[in-house]
XYZ file of C-alpha atoms in Angstrom:
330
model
C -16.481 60.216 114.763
C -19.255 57.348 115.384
C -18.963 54.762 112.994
C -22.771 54.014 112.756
C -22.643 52.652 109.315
C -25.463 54.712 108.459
C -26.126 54.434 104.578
C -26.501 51.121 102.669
C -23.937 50.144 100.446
C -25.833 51.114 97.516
C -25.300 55.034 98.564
C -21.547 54.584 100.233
C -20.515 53.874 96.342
C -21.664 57.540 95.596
C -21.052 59.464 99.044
C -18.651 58.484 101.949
C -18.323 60.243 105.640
C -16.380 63.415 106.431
C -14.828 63.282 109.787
C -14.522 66.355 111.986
C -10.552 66.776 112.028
C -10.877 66.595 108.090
C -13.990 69.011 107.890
C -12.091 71.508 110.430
C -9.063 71.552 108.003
C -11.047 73.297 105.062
C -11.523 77.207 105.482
C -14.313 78.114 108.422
C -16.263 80.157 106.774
C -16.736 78.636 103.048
C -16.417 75.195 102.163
C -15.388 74.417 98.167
C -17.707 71.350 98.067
C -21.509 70.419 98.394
C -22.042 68.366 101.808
C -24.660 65.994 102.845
C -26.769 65.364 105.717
C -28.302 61.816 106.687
C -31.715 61.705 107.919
C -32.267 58.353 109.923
C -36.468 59.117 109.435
C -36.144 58.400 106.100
C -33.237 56.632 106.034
C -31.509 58.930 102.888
C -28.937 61.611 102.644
C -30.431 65.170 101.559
C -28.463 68.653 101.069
C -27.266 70.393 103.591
C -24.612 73.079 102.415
C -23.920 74.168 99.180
C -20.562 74.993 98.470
C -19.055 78.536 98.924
C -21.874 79.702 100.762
C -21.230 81.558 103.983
C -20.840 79.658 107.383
C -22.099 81.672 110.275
C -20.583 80.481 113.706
C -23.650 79.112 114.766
C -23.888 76.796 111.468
C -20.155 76.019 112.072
C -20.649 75.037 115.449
C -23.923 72.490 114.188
C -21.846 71.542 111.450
C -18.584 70.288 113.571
C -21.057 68.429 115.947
C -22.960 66.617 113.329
C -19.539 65.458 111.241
C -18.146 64.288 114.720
C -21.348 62.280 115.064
C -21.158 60.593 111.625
C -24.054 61.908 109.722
C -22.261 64.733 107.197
C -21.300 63.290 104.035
C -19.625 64.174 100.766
C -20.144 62.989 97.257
C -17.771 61.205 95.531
C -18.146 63.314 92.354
C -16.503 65.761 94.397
C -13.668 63.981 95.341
C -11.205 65.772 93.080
C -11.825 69.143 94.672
C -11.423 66.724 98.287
C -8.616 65.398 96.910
C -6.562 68.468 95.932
C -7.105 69.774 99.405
C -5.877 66.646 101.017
C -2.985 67.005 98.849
C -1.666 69.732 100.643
C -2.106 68.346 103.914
C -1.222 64.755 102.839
C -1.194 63.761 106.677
C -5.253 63.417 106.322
C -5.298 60.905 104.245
C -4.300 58.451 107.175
C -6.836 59.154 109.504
C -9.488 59.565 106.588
C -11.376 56.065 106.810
C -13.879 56.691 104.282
C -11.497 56.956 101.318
C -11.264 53.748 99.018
C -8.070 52.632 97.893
C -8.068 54.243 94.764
C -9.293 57.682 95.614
C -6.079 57.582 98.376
C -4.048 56.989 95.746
C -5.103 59.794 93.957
C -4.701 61.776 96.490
C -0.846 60.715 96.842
C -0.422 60.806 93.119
C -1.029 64.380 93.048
C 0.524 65.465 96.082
C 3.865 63.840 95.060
C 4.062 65.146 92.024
C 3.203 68.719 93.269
C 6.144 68.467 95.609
C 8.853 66.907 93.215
C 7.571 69.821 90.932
C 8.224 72.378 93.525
C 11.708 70.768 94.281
C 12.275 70.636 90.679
C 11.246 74.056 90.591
C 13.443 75.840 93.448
C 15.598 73.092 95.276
C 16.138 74.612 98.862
C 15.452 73.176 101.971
C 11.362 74.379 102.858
C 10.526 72.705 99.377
C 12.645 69.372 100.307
C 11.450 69.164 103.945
C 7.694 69.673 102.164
C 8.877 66.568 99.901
C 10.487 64.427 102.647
C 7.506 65.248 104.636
C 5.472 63.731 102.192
C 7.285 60.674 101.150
C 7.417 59.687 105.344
C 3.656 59.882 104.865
C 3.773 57.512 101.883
C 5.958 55.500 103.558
C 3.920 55.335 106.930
C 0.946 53.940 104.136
C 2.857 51.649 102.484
C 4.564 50.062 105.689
C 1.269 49.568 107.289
C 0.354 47.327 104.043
C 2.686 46.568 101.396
C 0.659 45.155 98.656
C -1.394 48.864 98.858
C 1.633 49.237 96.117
C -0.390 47.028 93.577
C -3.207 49.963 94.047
C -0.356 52.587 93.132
C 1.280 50.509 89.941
C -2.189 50.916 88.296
C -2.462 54.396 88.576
C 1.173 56.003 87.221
C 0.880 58.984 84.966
C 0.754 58.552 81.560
C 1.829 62.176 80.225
C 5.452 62.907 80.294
C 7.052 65.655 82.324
C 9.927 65.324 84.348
C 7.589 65.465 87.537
C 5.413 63.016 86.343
C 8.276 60.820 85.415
C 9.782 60.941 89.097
C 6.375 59.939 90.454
C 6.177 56.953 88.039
C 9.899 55.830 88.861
C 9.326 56.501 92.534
C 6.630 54.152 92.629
C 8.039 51.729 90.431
C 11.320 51.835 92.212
C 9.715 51.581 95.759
C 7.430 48.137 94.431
C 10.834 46.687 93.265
C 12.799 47.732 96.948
C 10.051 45.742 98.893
C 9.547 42.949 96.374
C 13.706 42.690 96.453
C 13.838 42.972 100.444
C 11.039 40.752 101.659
C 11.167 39.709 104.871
C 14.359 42.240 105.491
C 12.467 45.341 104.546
C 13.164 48.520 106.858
C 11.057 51.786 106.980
C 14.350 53.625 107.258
C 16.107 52.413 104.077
C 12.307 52.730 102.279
C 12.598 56.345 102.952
C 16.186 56.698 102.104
C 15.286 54.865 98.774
C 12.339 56.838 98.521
C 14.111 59.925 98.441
C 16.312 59.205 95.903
C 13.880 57.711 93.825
C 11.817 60.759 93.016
C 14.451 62.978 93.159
C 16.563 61.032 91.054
C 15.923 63.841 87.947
C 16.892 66.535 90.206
C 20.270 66.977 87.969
C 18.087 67.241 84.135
C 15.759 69.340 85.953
C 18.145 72.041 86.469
C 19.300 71.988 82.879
C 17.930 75.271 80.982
C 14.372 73.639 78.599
C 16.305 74.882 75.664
C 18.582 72.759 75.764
C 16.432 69.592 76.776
C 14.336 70.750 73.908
C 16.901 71.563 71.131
C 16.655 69.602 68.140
C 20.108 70.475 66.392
C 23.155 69.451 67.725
C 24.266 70.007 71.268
C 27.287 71.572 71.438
C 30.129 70.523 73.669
C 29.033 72.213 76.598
C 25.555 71.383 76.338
C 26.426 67.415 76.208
C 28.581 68.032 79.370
C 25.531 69.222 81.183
C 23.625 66.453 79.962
C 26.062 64.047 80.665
C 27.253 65.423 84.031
C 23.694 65.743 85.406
C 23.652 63.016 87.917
C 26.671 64.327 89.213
C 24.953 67.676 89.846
C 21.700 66.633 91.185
C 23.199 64.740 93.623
C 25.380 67.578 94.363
C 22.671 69.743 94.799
C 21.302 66.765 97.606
C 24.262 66.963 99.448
C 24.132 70.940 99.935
C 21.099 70.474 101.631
C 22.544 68.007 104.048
C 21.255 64.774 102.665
C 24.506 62.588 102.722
C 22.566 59.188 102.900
C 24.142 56.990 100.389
C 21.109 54.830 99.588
C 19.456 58.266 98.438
C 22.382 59.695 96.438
C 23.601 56.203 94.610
C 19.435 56.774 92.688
C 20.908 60.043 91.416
C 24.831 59.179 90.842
C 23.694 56.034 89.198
C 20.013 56.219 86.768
C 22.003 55.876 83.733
C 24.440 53.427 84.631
C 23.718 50.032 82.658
C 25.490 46.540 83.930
C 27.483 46.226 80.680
C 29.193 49.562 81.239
C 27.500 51.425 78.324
C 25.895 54.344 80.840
C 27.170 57.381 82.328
C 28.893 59.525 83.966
C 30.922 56.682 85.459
C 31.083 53.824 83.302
C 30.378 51.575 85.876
C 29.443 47.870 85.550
C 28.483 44.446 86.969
C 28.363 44.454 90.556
C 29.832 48.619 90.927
C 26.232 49.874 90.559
C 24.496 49.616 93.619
C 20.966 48.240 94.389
C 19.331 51.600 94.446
C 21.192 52.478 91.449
C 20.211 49.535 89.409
C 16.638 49.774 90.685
C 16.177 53.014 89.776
C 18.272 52.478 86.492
C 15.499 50.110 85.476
C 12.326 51.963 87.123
C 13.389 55.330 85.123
C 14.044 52.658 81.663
C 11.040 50.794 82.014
C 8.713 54.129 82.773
C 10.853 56.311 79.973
C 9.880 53.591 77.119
C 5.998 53.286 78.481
C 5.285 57.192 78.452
C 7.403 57.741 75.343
C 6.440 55.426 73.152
C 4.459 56.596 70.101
C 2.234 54.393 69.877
C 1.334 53.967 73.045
C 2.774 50.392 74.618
C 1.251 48.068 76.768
C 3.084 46.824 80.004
C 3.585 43.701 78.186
C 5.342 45.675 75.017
C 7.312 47.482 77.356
C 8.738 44.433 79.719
C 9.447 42.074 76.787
C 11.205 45.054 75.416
C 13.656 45.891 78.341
C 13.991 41.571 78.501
C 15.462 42.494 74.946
C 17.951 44.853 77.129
C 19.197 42.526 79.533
C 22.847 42.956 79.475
C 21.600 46.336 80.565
C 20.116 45.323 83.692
C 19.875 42.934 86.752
C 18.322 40.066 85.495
C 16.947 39.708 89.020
C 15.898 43.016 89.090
C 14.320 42.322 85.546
C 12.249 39.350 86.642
C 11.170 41.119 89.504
C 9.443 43.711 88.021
C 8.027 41.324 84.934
C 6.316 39.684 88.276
C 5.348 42.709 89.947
C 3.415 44.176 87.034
C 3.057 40.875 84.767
C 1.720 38.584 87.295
C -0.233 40.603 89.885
C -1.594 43.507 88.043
C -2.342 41.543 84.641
C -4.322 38.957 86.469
């Protein structure tokens, strides 16, 4: 598509350019959103197609040509119903130039957590390849330009569901693993982390609601699936071939506290990993922000785990404090 820069600035803040590999993704013959056409005579955009109106070959061929020359737009007040269909081919969204920033992350916000949900849902290997698949995209993103994280921080969910909490500790998790790697960073051990980092849940996911629900006590069988569960998730990893251990130490580990205190294992100090601890305090810190009743700020929530620091890293700690604290509090 011809980058012509066609529409002032003015307009790009309401409508932005479909290109013709995006266009030709949607369904030939009716398209679920209102498009645009520019008219350089008068310089403006006017309507063109209305959505779920028929598409006759001869419009579809007119249409393609027009969208590879740059002049069919969409409206942003569309962009959720663009959005969810990007979602599902989350590949788009990296040669989509006309996306800002925070409609992209949008767009990875709810693919993600469609995915873990599926996982979640029915762990076998088409819904973890669909994950995987995903995450390599996010990870293709994020290695391009790191700091696109900040853009991701301000955007977690704020509703709790176990989904929803993988995405948050995902993203959390992965802004700590760069900020903690610097200069030694590697795409492969981003995606290994990645992985494991929204997945980590995989284990409580699999636990019957009742009992995640029940308000009376748990009986002895009960607590051993609750207590057992990181075991099992990561079990349930390794049956589908993943045998990294930078993936499975996220699940083995997301309850294990420096001072010994966590479970399964008991471990301490310097026996929990980095992708354990990380995702120890990603899964802490998002927990006590989505849970908390009132509603805590960022702040509220880091001072609190600083109260918990025989719990965690104190690297790791300050790390995130300047992650969210310093760059997204500015």
């Amino acid at each position: 598509m011809k980058n012509k820069n066609l529409i002032s600035e003015e307009l790009n803040e309401e409508f932005y350019q479909i290109s013709s590999e995006i266009l030709s993704s949607f369904p030939k013959f009716r398209l679920p959103l209102n498009l645009y056409i520019f008219k350089e005579d008068i310089a403006q955009l006017v309507p063109y197609y209305r959505a779920m109106e028929r598409l006759d070959k001869r419009k579809q061929e007119e249409l393609f040509e027009l969208s590879n020359e740059g002049y069919i737009f969409v409206s942003r007040t569309d962009h959720p119903i663009y959005a969810k269909h990007i979602s599902k081919q989350l590949d788009l969204v990296l040669v989509d130039k006309n996306l800002k920033p925070n409609e992209i992350v949008e767009v990875f916000k709810q693919a993600l957590t469609n995915r873990v949900a599926e996982f979640y849902d029915q762990p076998v290997k088409p819904t973890l390849e669909k994950l995987q698949s995903d995450l390599l995209i996010l990870v293709e993103y994020l290695w391009k330009d790191q700091f696109q994280i900040k853009s991701f921080l301000k955007n977690l969910h704020h509703n709790y569901s176990l989904p929803n909490m993988a995405y948050n500790t995902g993203i959390t998790g992965l802004a700590l693993f760069i900020e903690t790697q610097g200069n030694n960073l590697a795409k492969k051990h981003l995606a290994q982390i990645g992985l494991g980092l929204f997945t980590y849940d995989l284990g409580l996911a699999r636990i019957p609601k009742f009992i995640l629900d029940k308000k009376e006590n748990l009986t002895p069988d009960e607590q051993s699936k609750i207590h057992n569960h990181p075991i099992n998730g990561a079990k349930i990893l390794r049956k589908l071939d993943v045998t990294q251990s930078a993936t499975l130490q996220c699940l083995l580990e997301h309850h294990e506290f420096i001072d010994g205190s966590g479970y399964p294992r008991k471990l301490s100090g310097s026996e929990i990993s980095l992708q354990g601890g990380i995702t120890s305090l990603a899964h802490t810190f998002n927990e006590l922000l989505i849970k908390s009743n009132p509603r805590k700020s960022i702040k509220e929530t880091i001072d609190q785990l600083m109260s918990m620091e025989n719990k965690f890293n104190h690297n790791l700690i300050a790390s995130l404090s300047r992650i969210f604290i310093s760059e997204l509090m500015k």
